[in-house]
Amino acid sequence: MKPVLMLCAGLLLMQPALANDPDSITQFNNSACNTPELTDPATSGIANHAQLDQKVRGCDRDNHIYWYEDQIQDIVGYIAQKYYNNFQ
C-alpha cells in the first residue's frame, strides 16, 4: 500500500513540473493547434460542437496544460479507488 501512496503523491507533486515544461509549451507553439480554423465549426470539419470543444480544449495553451493535470488527477483517483476497494 505504501508504494501506491508514494506513486500518487509523486504524480500530484509532478503537476507543476508538467505545467512549466518548456518542451511541451514549445511543442504546443509549433503544433497545428495554433490554427484559427480550429475554433470555427464551419471550417473545422467537425459538426459536433462537443467534439469541437474537446479538440479546442486540448489545443488551447492554458487548457492544454490543465489537460495534463486532469489526466494525472484521473490516474491518481483511479489508483486510489482501486486500492481502496481491494482493502475494504
PDB file of N, CA and C in Angstrom:
ATOM      1  N   MET A   1       0.825  -1.201   0.000  1.00  0.00           N
ATOM      2  CA  MET A   1       0.000   0.000   0.000  1.00  0.00           C
ATOM      3  C   MET A   1       0.866   1.261   0.000  1.00  0.00           C
ATOM      4  N   LYS A   2       1.993   1.205   0.720  1.00  0.00           N
ATOM      5  CA  LYS A   2       2.858   2.378   0.807  1.00  0.00           C
ATOM      6  C   LYS A   2       3.404   2.800  -0.567  1.00  0.00           C
ATOM      7  N   PRO A   3       3.864   1.849  -1.418  1.00  0.00           N
ATOM      8  CA  PRO A   3       4.342   2.274  -2.741  1.00  0.00           C
ATOM      9  C   PRO A   3       3.261   2.974  -3.571  1.00  0.00           C
ATOM     10  N   VAL A   4       2.018   2.547  -3.412  1.00  0.00           N
ATOM     11  CA  VAL A   4       0.923   3.172  -4.162  1.00  0.00           C
ATOM     12  C   VAL A   4       0.719   4.607  -3.695  1.00  0.00           C
ATOM     13  N   LEU A   5       0.762   4.818  -2.379  1.00  0.00           N
ATOM     14  CA  LEU A   5       0.621   6.175  -1.856  1.00  0.00           C
ATOM     15  C   LEU A   5       1.773   7.054  -2.313  1.00  0.00           C
ATOM     16  N   MET A   6       2.979   6.494  -2.362  1.00  0.00           N
ATOM     17  CA  MET A   6       4.148   7.250  -2.838  1.00  0.00           C
ATOM     18  C   MET A   6       3.957   7.627  -4.312  1.00  0.00           C
ATOM     19  N   LEU A   7       3.442   6.699  -5.103  1.00  0.00           N
ATOM     20  CA  LEU A   7       3.200   6.974  -6.521  1.00  0.00           C
ATOM     21  C   LEU A   7       2.175   8.087  -6.683  1.00  0.00           C
ATOM     22  N   CYS A   8       1.089   8.007  -5.931  1.00  0.00           N
ATOM     23  CA  CYS A   8       0.052   9.034  -6.007  1.00  0.00           C
ATOM     24  C   CYS A   8       0.606  10.398  -5.606  1.00  0.00           C
ATOM     25  N   ALA A   9       1.368  10.423  -4.525  1.00  0.00           N
ATOM     26  CA  ALA A   9       1.952  11.692  -4.067  1.00  0.00           C
ATOM     27  C   ALA A   9       2.920  12.233  -5.112  1.00  0.00           C
ATOM     28  N   GLY A  10       3.713  11.360  -5.709  1.00  0.00           N
ATOM     29  CA  GLY A  10       4.659  11.777  -6.739  1.00  0.00           C
ATOM     30  C   GLY A  10       3.966  12.365  -7.948  1.00  0.00           C
ATOM     31  N   LEU A  11       2.872  11.748  -8.374  1.00  0.00           N
ATOM     32  CA  LEU A  11       2.133  12.265  -9.522  1.00  0.00           C
ATOM     33  C   LEU A  11       1.530  13.632  -9.218  1.00  0.00           C
ATOM     34  N   LEU A  12       1.016  13.794  -8.005  1.00  0.00           N
ATOM     35  CA  LEU A  12       0.429  15.086  -7.647  1.00  0.00           C
ATOM     36  C   LEU A  12       1.501  16.174  -7.555  1.00  0.00           C
ATOM     37  N   LEU A  13       2.684  15.808  -7.047  1.00  0.00           N
ATOM     38  CA  LEU A  13       3.772  16.780  -6.950  1.00  0.00           C
ATOM     39  C   LEU A  13       4.346  17.136  -8.318  1.00  0.00           C
ATOM     40  N   MET A  14       4.157  16.241  -9.286  1.00  0.00           N
ATOM     41  CA  MET A  14       4.689  16.457 -10.632  1.00  0.00           C
ATOM     42  C   MET A  14       3.874  17.473 -11.434  1.00  0.00           C
ATOM     43  N   GLN A  15       2.673  17.783 -11.002  1.00  0.00           N
ATOM     44  CA  GLN A  15       1.799  18.675 -11.776  1.00  0.00           C
ATOM     45  C   GLN A  15       2.455  20.002 -12.141  1.00  0.00           C
ATOM     46  N   PRO A  16       3.072  20.719 -11.193  1.00  0.00           N
ATOM     47  CA  PRO A  16       3.690  21.988 -11.582  1.00  0.00           C
ATOM     48  C   PRO A  16       4.809  21.798 -12.608  1.00  0.00           C
ATOM     49  N   ALA A  17       5.537  20.699 -12.508  1.00  0.00           N
ATOM     50  CA  ALA A  17       6.607  20.446 -13.471  1.00  0.00           C
ATOM     51  C   ALA A  17       6.046  20.264 -14.873  1.00  0.00           C
ATOM     52  N   LEU A  18       4.942  19.566 -14.981  1.00  0.00           N
ATOM     53  CA  LEU A  18       4.317  19.391 -16.292  1.00  0.00           C
ATOM     54  C   LEU A  18       3.804  20.717 -16.839  1.00  0.00           C
ATOM     55  N   ALA A  19       3.230  21.525 -15.958  1.00  0.00           N
ATOM     56  CA  ALA A  19       2.668  22.797 -16.406  1.00  0.00           C
ATOM     57  C   ALA A  19       3.751  23.742 -16.907  1.00  0.00           C
ATOM     58  N   ASN A  20       4.954  23.625 -16.362  1.00  0.00           N
ATOM     59  CA  ASN A  20       6.033  24.538 -16.744  1.00  0.00           C
ATOM     60  C   ASN A  20       7.044  23.891 -17.685  1.00  0.00           C
ATOM     61  N   ASP A  21       6.719  22.729 -18.209  1.00  0.00           N
ATOM     62  CA  ASP A  21       7.645  22.014 -19.081  1.00  0.00           C
ATOM     63  C   ASP A  21       7.843  22.790 -20.386  1.00  0.00           C
ATOM     64  N   PRO A  22       9.051  23.332 -20.615  1.00  0.00           N
ATOM     65  CA  PRO A  22       9.255  24.149 -21.825  1.00  0.00           C
ATOM     66  C   PRO A  22       9.104  23.341 -23.104  1.00  0.00           C
ATOM     67  N   ASP A  23       9.401  22.050 -23.044  1.00  0.00           N
ATOM     68  CA  ASP A  23       9.275  21.231 -24.250  1.00  0.00           C
ATOM     69  C   ASP A  23       7.820  21.117 -24.681  1.00  0.00           C
ATOM     70  N   SER A  24       6.914  20.924 -23.712  1.00  0.00           N
ATOM     71  CA  SER A  24       5.510  20.782 -24.086  1.00  0.00           C
ATOM     72  C   SER A  24       4.952  22.113 -24.589  1.00  0.00           C
ATOM     73  N   ILE A  25       5.437  23.217 -24.009  1.00  0.00           N
ATOM     74  CA  ILE A  25       4.976  24.532 -24.463  1.00  0.00           C
ATOM     75  C   ILE A  25       5.495  24.804 -25.869  1.00  0.00           C
ATOM     76  N   THR A  26       6.772  24.475 -26.117  1.00  0.00           N
ATOM     77  CA  THR A  26       7.340  24.664 -27.457  1.00  0.00           C
ATOM     78  C   THR A  26       6.626  23.784 -28.461  1.00  0.00           C
ATOM     79  N   GLN A  27       6.377  22.543 -28.061  1.00  0.00           N
ATOM     80  CA  GLN A  27       5.683  21.619 -28.952  1.00  0.00           C
ATOM     81  C   GLN A  27       4.289  22.159 -29.262  1.00  0.00           C
ATOM     82  N   PHE A  28       3.641  22.717 -28.242  1.00  0.00           N
ATOM     83  CA  PHE A  28       2.321  23.304 -28.470  1.00  0.00           C
ATOM     84  C   PHE A  28       2.413  24.464 -29.462  1.00  0.00           C
ATOM     85  N   ASN A  29       3.386  25.338 -29.248  1.00  0.00           N
ATOM     86  CA  ASN A  29       3.507  26.525 -30.098  1.00  0.00           C
ATOM     87  C   ASN A  29       3.787  26.159 -31.546  1.00  0.00           C
ATOM     88  N   ASN A  30       4.416  25.011 -31.771  1.00  0.00           N
ATOM     89  CA  ASN A  30       4.743  24.595 -33.132  1.00  0.00           C
ATOM     90  C   ASN A  30       3.687  23.670 -33.727  1.00  0.00           C
ATOM     91  N   SER A  31       2.641  23.417 -32.973  1.00  0.00           N
ATOM     92  CA  SER A  31       1.671  22.417 -33.415  1.00  0.00           C
ATOM     93  C   SER A  31       0.601  23.024 -34.317  1.00  0.00           C
ATOM     94  N   ALA A  32      -0.149  22.148 -34.936  1.00  0.00           N
ATOM     95  CA  ALA A  32      -1.258  22.576 -35.794  1.00  0.00           C
ATOM     96  C   ALA A  32      -2.416  23.109 -34.968  1.00  0.00           C
ATOM     97  N   CYS A  33      -2.316  23.021 -33.658  1.00  0.00           N
ATOM     98  CA  CYS A  33      -3.387  23.511 -32.792  1.00  0.00           C
ATOM     99  C   CYS A  33      -3.494  25.026 -32.851  1.00  0.00           C
ATOM    100  N   ASN A  34      -2.483  25.687 -33.332  1.00  0.00           N
ATOM    101  CA  ASN A  34      -2.492  27.150 -33.354  1.00  0.00           C
ATOM    102  C   ASN A  34      -3.214  27.726 -34.560  1.00  0.00           C
ATOM    103  N   THR A  35      -4.083  26.967 -35.172  1.00  0.00           N
ATOM    104  CA  THR A  35      -4.788  27.462 -36.351  1.00  0.00           C
ATOM    105  C   THR A  35      -6.144  28.018 -35.956  1.00  0.00           C
ATOM    106  N   PRO A  36      -6.488  29.220 -36.438  1.00  0.00           N
ATOM    107  CA  PRO A  36      -7.778  29.807 -36.063  1.00  0.00           C
ATOM    108  C   PRO A  36      -8.969  29.017 -36.597  1.00  0.00           C
ATOM    109  N   GLU A  37      -8.759  28.257 -37.670  1.00  0.00           N
ATOM    110  CA  GLU A  37      -9.871  27.479 -38.238  1.00  0.00           C
ATOM    111  C   GLU A  37     -10.413  26.470 -37.232  1.00  0.00           C
ATOM    112  N   LEU A  38      -9.575  26.084 -36.272  1.00  0.00           N
ATOM    113  CA  LEU A  38      -9.960  25.045 -35.321  1.00  0.00           C
ATOM    114  C   LEU A  38     -11.166  25.460 -34.485  1.00  0.00           C
ATOM    115  N   THR A  39     -11.299  26.757 -34.238  1.00  0.00           N
ATOM    116  CA  THR A  39     -12.364  27.219 -33.348  1.00  0.00           C
ATOM    117  C   THR A  39     -13.684  27.469 -34.072  1.00  0.00           C
ATOM    118  N   ASP A  40     -13.686  27.348 -35.370  1.00  0.00           N
ATOM    119  CA  ASP A  40     -14.900  27.620 -36.147  1.00  0.00           C
ATOM    120  C   ASP A  40     -15.505  26.314 -36.656  1.00  0.00           C
ATOM    121  N   PRO A  41     -16.709  25.934 -36.186  1.00  0.00           N
ATOM    122  CA  PRO A  41     -17.317  24.673 -36.614  1.00  0.00           C
ATOM    123  C   PRO A  41     -17.495  24.576 -38.128  1.00  0.00           C
ATOM    124  N   ALA A  42     -17.692  25.715 -38.776  1.00  0.00           N
ATOM    125  CA  ALA A  42     -17.934  25.694 -40.224  1.00  0.00           C
ATOM    126  C   ALA A  42     -16.690  25.283 -41.003  1.00  0.00           C
ATOM    127  N   THR A  43     -15.505  25.638 -40.502  1.00  0.00           N
ATOM    128  CA  THR A  43     -14.277  25.348 -41.253  1.00  0.00           C
ATOM    129  C   THR A  43     -13.465  24.195 -40.666  1.00  0.00           C
ATOM    130  N   SER A  44     -13.840  23.739 -39.462  1.00  0.00           N
ATOM    131  CA  SER A  44     -13.024  22.710 -38.809  1.00  0.00           C
ATOM    132  C   SER A  44     -13.326  21.309 -39.316  1.00  0.00           C
ATOM    133  N   GLY A  45     -14.487  21.135 -39.961  1.00  0.00           N
ATOM    134  CA  GLY A  45     -14.862  19.801 -40.409  1.00  0.00           C
ATOM    135  C   GLY A  45     -15.460  18.967 -39.289  1.00  0.00           C
ATOM    136  N   ILE A  46     -15.659  19.571 -38.132  1.00  0.00           N
ATOM    137  CA  ILE A  46     -16.259  18.855 -37.001  1.00  0.00           C
ATOM    138  C   ILE A  46     -17.642  19.450 -36.769  1.00  0.00           C
ATOM    139  N   ALA A  47     -18.670  18.668 -37.032  1.00  0.00           N
ATOM    140  CA  ALA A  47     -20.038  19.175 -36.913  1.00  0.00           C
ATOM    141  C   ALA A  47     -20.495  19.191 -35.451  1.00  0.00           C
ATOM    142  N   ASN A  48     -20.022  18.221 -34.673  1.00  0.00           N
ATOM    143  CA  ASN A  48     -20.455  18.083 -33.288  1.00  0.00           C
ATOM    144  C   ASN A  48     -19.727  19.127 -32.425  1.00  0.00           C
ATOM    145  N   HIS A  49     -20.502  20.022 -31.797  1.00  0.00           N
ATOM    146  CA  HIS A  49     -19.891  21.103 -31.006  1.00  0.00           C
ATOM    147  C   HIS A  49     -19.134  20.564 -29.799  1.00  0.00           C
ATOM    148  N   ALA A  50     -19.617  19.473 -29.212  1.00  0.00           N
ATOM    149  CA  ALA A  50     -18.924  18.889 -28.059  1.00  0.00           C
ATOM    150  C   ALA A  50     -17.543  18.385 -28.471  1.00  0.00           C
ATOM    151  N   GLN A  51     -17.460  17.739 -29.637  1.00  0.00           N
ATOM    152  CA  GLN A  51     -16.163  17.268 -30.120  1.00  0.00           C
ATOM    153  C   GLN A  51     -15.248  18.446 -30.420  1.00  0.00           C
ATOM    154  N   LEU A  52     -15.819  19.482 -31.004  1.00  0.00           N
ATOM    155  CA  LEU A  52     -15.028  20.669 -31.322  1.00  0.00           C
ATOM    156  C   LEU A  52     -14.493  21.294 -30.040  1.00  0.00           C
ATOM    157  N   ASP A  53     -15.352  21.419 -29.023  1.00  0.00           N
ATOM    158  CA  ASP A  53     -14.917  21.988 -27.753  1.00  0.00           C
ATOM    159  C   ASP A  53     -13.787  21.167 -27.153  1.00  0.00           C
ATOM    160  N   GLN A  54     -13.906  19.840 -27.225  1.00  0.00           N
ATOM    161  CA  GLN A  54     -12.866  18.965 -26.685  1.00  0.00           C
ATOM    162  C   GLN A  54     -11.553  19.165 -27.430  1.00  0.00           C
ATOM    163  N   LYS A  55     -11.640  19.291 -28.751  1.00  0.00           N
ATOM    164  CA  LYS A  55     -10.429  19.470 -29.546  1.00  0.00           C
ATOM    165  C   LYS A  55      -9.786  20.824 -29.249  1.00  0.00           C
ATOM    166  N   VAL A  56     -10.602  21.842 -29.139  1.00  0.00           N
ATOM    167  CA  VAL A  56     -10.079  23.176 -28.825  1.00  0.00           C
ATOM    168  C   VAL A  56      -9.488  23.178 -27.427  1.00  0.00           C
ATOM    169  N   ARG A  57     -10.154  22.512 -26.499  1.00  0.00           N
ATOM    170  CA  ARG A  57      -9.652  22.464 -25.116  1.00  0.00           C
ATOM    171  C   ARG A  57      -8.291  21.804 -25.073  1.00  0.00           C
ATOM    172  N   GLY A  58      -8.108  20.753 -25.857  1.00  0.00           N
ATOM    173  CA  GLY A  58      -6.824  20.086 -25.892  1.00  0.00           C
ATOM    174  C   GLY A  58      -5.743  20.916 -26.550  1.00  0.00           C
ATOM    175  N   CYS A  59      -6.144  21.887 -27.360  1.00  0.00           N
ATOM    176  CA  CYS A  59      -5.175  22.693 -28.085  1.00  0.00           C
ATOM    177  C   CYS A  59      -4.946  24.064 -27.465  1.00  0.00           C
ATOM    178  N   ASP A  60      -5.906  24.571 -26.756  1.00  0.00           N
ATOM    179  CA  ASP A  60      -5.758  25.885 -26.135  1.00  0.00           C
ATOM    180  C   ASP A  60      -4.606  25.838 -25.138  1.00  0.00           C
ATOM    181  N   ARG A  61      -3.724  26.835 -25.163  1.00  0.00           N
ATOM    182  CA  ARG A  61      -2.497  26.756 -24.372  1.00  0.00           C
ATOM    183  C   ARG A  61      -2.772  26.572 -22.878  1.00  0.00           C
ATOM    184  N   ASP A  62      -3.640  27.395 -22.302  1.00  0.00           N
ATOM    185  CA  ASP A  62      -3.921  27.268 -20.873  1.00  0.00           C
ATOM    186  C   ASP A  62      -4.607  25.944 -20.574  1.00  0.00           C
ATOM    187  N   ASN A  63      -5.626  25.628 -21.353  1.00  0.00           N
ATOM    188  CA  ASN A  63      -6.345  24.388 -21.133  1.00  0.00           C
ATOM    189  C   ASN A  63      -5.498  23.187 -21.510  1.00  0.00           C
ATOM    190  N   HIS A  64      -4.553  23.377 -22.419  1.00  0.00           N
ATOM    191  CA  HIS A  64      -3.632  22.312 -22.804  1.00  0.00           C
ATOM    192  C   HIS A  64      -2.864  21.848 -21.567  1.00  0.00           C
ATOM    193  N   ILE A  65      -2.426  22.806 -20.758  1.00  0.00           N
ATOM    194  CA  ILE A  65      -1.702  22.480 -19.527  1.00  0.00           C
ATOM    195  C   ILE A  65      -2.654  21.847 -18.521  1.00  0.00           C
ATOM    196  N   TYR A  66      -3.867  22.392 -18.390  1.00  0.00           N
ATOM    197  CA  TYR A  66      -4.821  21.820 -17.446  1.00  0.00           C
ATOM    198  C   TYR A  66      -5.211  20.397 -17.846  1.00  0.00           C
ATOM    199  N   TRP A  67      -5.155  20.093 -19.141  1.00  0.00           N
ATOM    200  CA  TRP A  67      -5.482  18.740 -19.592  1.00  0.00           C
ATOM    201  C   TRP A  67      -4.546  17.736 -18.936  1.00  0.00           C
ATOM    202  N   TYR A  68      -3.256  18.062 -18.850  1.00  0.00           N
ATOM    203  CA  TYR A  68      -2.309  17.172 -18.176  1.00  0.00           C
ATOM    204  C   TYR A  68      -2.700  16.988 -16.720  1.00  0.00           C
ATOM    205  N   GLU A  69      -3.071  18.078 -16.063  1.00  0.00           N
ATOM    206  CA  GLU A  69      -3.470  17.988 -14.656  1.00  0.00           C
ATOM    207  C   GLU A  69      -4.698  17.104 -14.501  1.00  0.00           C
ATOM    208  N   ASP A  70      -5.663  17.257 -15.393  1.00  0.00           N
ATOM    209  CA  ASP A  70      -6.866  16.424 -15.348  1.00  0.00           C
ATOM    210  C   ASP A  70      -6.506  14.946 -15.475  1.00  0.00           C
ATOM    211  N   GLN A  71      -5.591  14.648 -16.400  1.00  0.00           N
ATOM    212  CA  GLN A  71      -5.193  13.261 -16.615  1.00  0.00           C
ATOM    213  C   GLN A  71      -4.512  12.694 -15.373  1.00  0.00           C
ATOM    214  N   ILE A  72      -3.631  13.466 -14.755  1.00  0.00           N
ATOM    215  CA  ILE A  72      -2.937  13.000 -13.553  1.00  0.00           C
ATOM    216  C   ILE A  72      -3.948  12.757 -12.438  1.00  0.00           C
ATOM    217  N   GLN A  73      -4.884  13.678 -12.262  1.00  0.00           N
ATOM    218  CA  GLN A  73      -5.881  13.508 -11.207  1.00  0.00           C
ATOM    219  C   GLN A  73      -6.755  12.289 -11.469  1.00  0.00           C
ATOM    220  N   ASP A  74      -7.087  12.040 -12.729  1.00  0.00           N
ATOM    221  CA  ASP A  74      -7.873  10.851 -13.071  1.00  0.00           C
ATOM    222  C   ASP A  74      -7.103   9.577 -12.739  1.00  0.00           C
ATOM    223  N   ILE A  75      -5.819   9.551 -13.065  1.00  0.00           N
ATOM    224  CA  ILE A  75      -4.988   8.367 -12.809  1.00  0.00           C
ATOM    225  C   ILE A  75      -4.859   8.136 -11.309  1.00  0.00           C
ATOM    226  N   VAL A  76      -4.559   9.199 -10.572  1.00  0.00           N
ATOM    227  CA  VAL A  76      -4.411   9.078  -9.119  1.00  0.00           C
ATOM    228  C   VAL A  76      -5.724   8.620  -8.496  1.00  0.00           C
ATOM    229  N   GLY A  77      -6.826   9.196  -8.936  1.00  0.00           N
ATOM    230  CA  GLY A  77      -8.136   8.804  -8.406  1.00  0.00           C
ATOM    231  C   GLY A  77      -8.456   7.352  -8.701  1.00  0.00           C
ATOM    232  N   TYR A  78      -8.110   6.905  -9.910  1.00  0.00           N
ATOM    233  CA  TYR A  78      -8.363   5.510 -10.298  1.00  0.00           C
ATOM    234  C   TYR A  78      -7.556   4.562  -9.416  1.00  0.00           C
ATOM    235  N   ILE A  79      -6.267   4.879  -9.254  1.00  0.00           N
ATOM    236  CA  ILE A  79      -5.395   4.005  -8.441  1.00  0.00           C
ATOM    237  C   ILE A  79      -5.894   3.976  -6.999  1.00  0.00           C
ATOM    238  N   ALA A  80      -6.210   5.135  -6.442  1.00  0.00           N
ATOM    239  CA  ALA A  80      -6.676   5.196  -5.052  1.00  0.00           C
ATOM    240  C   ALA A  80      -7.985   4.415  -4.885  1.00  0.00           C
ATOM    241  N   GLN A  81      -8.918   4.567  -5.825  1.00  0.00           N
ATOM    242  CA  GLN A  81     -10.203   3.862  -5.739  1.00  0.00           C
ATOM    243  C   GLN A  81     -10.004   2.361  -5.853  1.00  0.00           C
ATOM    244  N   LYS A  82      -9.114   1.940  -6.749  1.00  0.00           N
ATOM    245  CA  LYS A  82      -8.861   0.512  -6.953  1.00  0.00           C
ATOM    246  C   LYS A  82      -8.312  -0.119  -5.666  1.00  0.00           C
ATOM    247  N   TYR A  83      -7.335   0.563  -5.056  1.00  0.00           N
ATOM    248  CA  TYR A  83      -6.747   0.014  -3.834  1.00  0.00           C
ATOM    249  C   TYR A  83      -7.709   0.126  -2.664  1.00  0.00           C
ATOM    250  N   TYR A  84      -8.507   1.161  -2.611  1.00  0.00           N
ATOM    251  CA  TYR A  84      -9.493   1.310  -1.540  1.00  0.00           C
ATOM    252  C   TYR A  84     -10.498   0.162  -1.599  1.00  0.00           C
ATOM    253  N   ASN A  85     -10.962  -0.165  -2.814  1.00  0.00           N
ATOM    254  CA  ASN A  85     -11.913  -1.266  -2.980  1.00  0.00           C
ATOM    255  C   ASN A  85     -11.290  -2.603  -2.613  1.00  0.00           C
ATOM    256  N   ASN A  86      -9.998  -2.782  -2.910  1.00  0.00           N
ATOM    257  CA  ASN A  86      -9.325  -4.053  -2.612  1.00  0.00           C
ATOM    258  C   ASN A  86      -9.102  -4.259  -1.114  1.00  0.00           C
ATOM    259  N   PHE A  87      -8.989  -3.170  -0.368  1.00  0.00           N
ATOM    260  CA  PHE A  87      -8.659  -3.301   1.049  1.00  0.00           C
ATOM    261  C   PHE A  87      -9.853  -3.074   1.967  1.00  0.00           C
ATOM    262  N   GLN A  88     -11.045  -3.004   1.412  1.00  0.00           N
ATOM    263  CA  GLN A  88     -12.229  -2.844   2.253  1.00  0.00           C
ATOM    264  C   GLN A  88     -12.596  -4.140   2.915  1.00  0.00           C
TER     265      GLN A  88
END
